[in-house]
mmCIF file of C-alpha atoms in Angstrom:
data_model
loop_
_atom_site.group_PDB
_atom_site.id
_atom_site.type_symbol
_atom_site.label_atom_id
_atom_site.label_comp_id
_atom_site.label_asym_id
_atom_site.label_seq_id
_atom_site.Cartn_x
_atom_site.Cartn_y
_atom_site.Cartn_z
ATOM 1 C CA UNK A 1 120.897 128.325 121.097
ATOM 2 C CA UNK A 2 117.762 127.160 119.426
ATOM 3 C CA UNK A 3 117.739 127.459 115.595
ATOM 4 C CA UNK A 4 114.770 128.572 113.845
ATOM 5 C CA UNK A 5 113.914 128.329 109.931
ATOM 6 C CA UNK A 6 114.361 131.680 108.151
ATOM 7 C CA UNK A 7 115.983 135.102 109.105
ATOM 8 C CA UNK A 8 112.981 137.243 109.440
ATOM 9 C CA UNK A 9 112.170 139.415 112.505
ATOM 10 C CA UNK A 10 110.284 136.736 114.236
ATOM 11 C CA UNK A 11 112.600 134.098 113.964
ATOM 12 C CA UNK A 12 115.642 136.209 115.236
ATOM 13 C CA UNK A 13 113.688 137.392 118.120
ATOM 14 C CA UNK A 14 113.578 133.944 119.240
ATOM 15 C CA UNK A 15 117.039 132.512 118.524
ATOM 16 C CA UNK A 16 119.361 131.917 115.559
ATOM 17 C CA UNK A 17 117.976 131.995 111.999
ATOM 18 C CA UNK A 18 118.793 129.358 109.297
ATOM 19 C CA UNK A 19 118.830 131.043 105.963
ATOM 20 C CA UNK A 20 116.276 128.906 104.113
ATOM 21 C CA UNK A 21 118.139 128.956 100.819
ATOM 22 C CA UNK A 22 121.259 127.260 102.282
ATOM 23 C CA UNK A 23 121.408 123.467 103.191
ATOM 24 C CA UNK A 24 120.921 122.019 106.613
ATOM 25 C CA UNK A 25 124.298 120.891 108.266
ATOM 26 C CA UNK A 26 123.681 117.005 107.482
ATOM 27 C CA UNK A 27 123.501 117.828 103.865
ATOM 28 C CA UNK A 28 126.823 119.383 103.527
ATOM 29 C CA UNK A 29 127.600 122.564 101.659
ATOM 30 C CA UNK A 30 127.514 126.225 103.129
ATOM 31 C CA UNK A 31 125.012 126.014 106.033
ATOM 32 C CA UNK A 32 124.293 129.782 107.001
ATOM 33 C CA UNK A 33 122.896 131.024 110.352
ATOM 34 C CA UNK A 34 122.323 134.539 111.380
ATOM 35 C CA UNK A 35 121.421 136.293 114.773
ATOM 36 C CA UNK A 36 121.551 139.555 116.332
ATOM 37 C CA UNK A 37 124.992 140.849 117.682
ATOM 38 C CA UNK A 38 123.161 142.119 120.988
ATOM 39 C CA UNK A 39 121.462 138.851 121.777
ATOM 40 C CA UNK A 40 122.361 135.249 120.722
ATOM 41 C CA UNK A 41 125.563 136.041 118.590
ATOM 42 C CA UNK A 42 127.126 138.570 121.190
ATOM 43 C CA UNK A 43 129.780 135.907 122.158
ATOM 44 C CA UNK A 44 130.920 136.114 118.481
ATOM 45 C CA UNK A 45 132.824 139.205 119.373
ATOM 46 C CA UNK A 46 135.401 137.006 121.149
ATOM 47 C CA UNK A 47 135.683 134.110 118.657
ATOM 48 C CA UNK A 48 139.103 133.411 117.188
ATOM 49 C CA UNK A 49 140.416 131.199 114.330
ATOM 50 C CA UNK A 50 140.787 127.595 115.277
ATOM 51 C CA UNK A 51 138.040 127.879 117.736
ATOM 52 C CA UNK A 52 135.483 124.858 117.674
ATOM 53 C CA UNK A 53 131.771 125.414 117.046
ATOM 54 C CA UNK A 54 129.485 122.585 117.913
ATOM 55 C CA UNK A 55 125.957 122.159 116.181
ATOM 56 C CA UNK A 56 123.695 119.478 117.882
ATOM 57 C CA UNK A 57 120.386 117.922 116.883
ATOM 58 C CA UNK A 58 118.354 115.131 118.466
ATOM 59 C CA UNK A 59 120.222 112.613 116.433
ATOM 60 C CA UNK A 60 123.767 114.107 115.416
ATOM 61 C CA UNK A 61 126.388 116.456 116.657
ATOM 62 C CA UNK A 62 128.490 118.441 114.082
ATOM 63 C CA UNK A 63 132.074 120.065 114.859
ATOM 64 C CA UNK A 64 133.374 122.991 112.996
ATOM 65 C CA UNK A 65 136.742 124.604 113.191
ATOM 66 C CA UNK A 66 136.845 128.355 112.524
ATOM 67 C CA UNK A 67 138.885 129.258 109.593
ATOM 68 C CA UNK A 68 137.996 132.782 108.811
ATOM 69 C CA UNK A 69 136.655 136.000 110.460
ATOM 70 C CA UNK A 70 135.970 138.931 108.356
ATOM 71 C CA UNK A 71 133.918 142.222 108.126
ATOM 72 C CA UNK A 72 131.837 142.833 105.010
ATOM 73 C CA UNK A 73 129.338 145.355 103.816
ATOM 74 C CA UNK A 74 125.745 144.148 104.147
ATOM 75 C CA UNK A 75 125.709 143.854 100.266
ATOM 76 C CA UNK A 76 128.284 141.158 100.292
ATOM 77 C CA UNK A 77 126.209 138.251 99.394
ATOM 78 C CA UNK A 78 129.105 135.965 98.338
ATOM 79 C CA UNK A 79 129.250 134.636 101.768
ATOM 80 C CA UNK A 80 126.089 132.809 101.066
ATOM 81 C CA UNK A 81 127.328 131.072 97.970
ATOM 82 C CA UNK A 82 127.698 127.200 97.995
ATOM 83 C CA UNK A 83 130.772 125.454 98.924
ATOM 84 C CA UNK A 84 131.872 122.116 98.244
ATOM 85 C CA UNK A 85 133.191 121.380 101.602
ATOM 86 C CA UNK A 86 130.774 121.105 104.729
ATOM 87 C CA UNK A 87 130.937 124.714 105.676
ATOM 88 C CA UNK A 88 129.158 126.837 108.516
ATOM 89 C CA UNK A 89 128.997 130.462 107.852
ATOM 90 C CA UNK A 90 127.673 132.766 110.735
ATOM 91 C CA UNK A 91 126.461 136.273 110.215
ATOM 92 C CA UNK A 92 125.758 139.116 112.553
ATOM 93 C CA UNK A 93 125.942 142.930 112.544
ATOM 94 C CA UNK A 94 129.030 144.693 113.208
ATOM 95 C CA UNK A 95 130.597 146.783 115.080
ATOM 96 C CA UNK A 96 129.543 144.740 118.207
ATOM 97 C CA UNK A 97 129.246 147.815 120.236
ATOM 98 C CA UNK A 98 127.510 150.011 117.736
ATOM 99 C CA UNK A 99 124.098 151.678 118.612
ATOM 100 C CA UNK A 100 121.551 151.636 116.281
ATOM 101 C CA UNK A 101 121.396 149.581 112.774
ATOM 102 C CA UNK A 102 125.174 148.563 112.275
ATOM 103 C CA UNK A 103 126.769 149.583 108.948
ATOM 104 C CA UNK A 104 128.643 146.290 108.358
ATOM 105 C CA UNK A 105 128.389 142.419 109.015
ATOM 106 C CA UNK A 106 130.780 140.091 110.881
ATOM 107 C CA UNK A 107 131.112 136.905 109.224
ATOM 108 C CA UNK A 108 132.427 133.626 110.692
ATOM 109 C CA UNK A 109 133.440 130.829 108.579
ATOM 110 C CA UNK A 110 134.077 127.255 109.866
ATOM 111 C CA UNK A 111 134.774 123.974 108.119
ATOM 112 C CA UNK A 112 133.270 120.755 109.428
ATOM 113 C CA UNK A 113 135.932 118.717 111.309
ATOM 114 C CA UNK A 114 133.669 115.615 112.443
ATOM 115 C CA UNK A 115 131.483 113.211 110.574
ATOM 116 C CA UNK A 116 127.737 113.082 111.387
ATOM 117 C CA UNK A 117 126.114 109.653 111.558
ATOM 118 C CA UNK A 118 123.259 111.126 109.388
ATOM 119 C CA UNK A 119 125.476 111.876 106.537
ATOM 120 C CA UNK A 120 125.676 109.389 103.957
ATOM 121 C CA UNK A 121 129.205 107.719 103.223
ATOM 122 C CA UNK A 122 131.075 108.879 99.998
#
């Protein structure tokens, strides 16, 4: 999918939104993306632990391995907190088959398993 900056209505209609107050993947830390459950993130209904998620730019590809799946309340902002490891967090509404504004959020947490050529060496 195409990633847009921000998680406002305009961005989420066009694709996946990057939450602006979280780092981009090549900076490490907790990179957070959001999308609608009935469009771009519909496939998350079938994601499982240990699945691989790939994120590509013009210059690099990042691979993440899914470590955690959970359902939280919309107020559970702890999923946005910084991490020391290069982490990918995906957020969408839950349940997937709910009609109308969904009452909960589905969270996918994954840790980077491959190094990007853009990431500075430690």
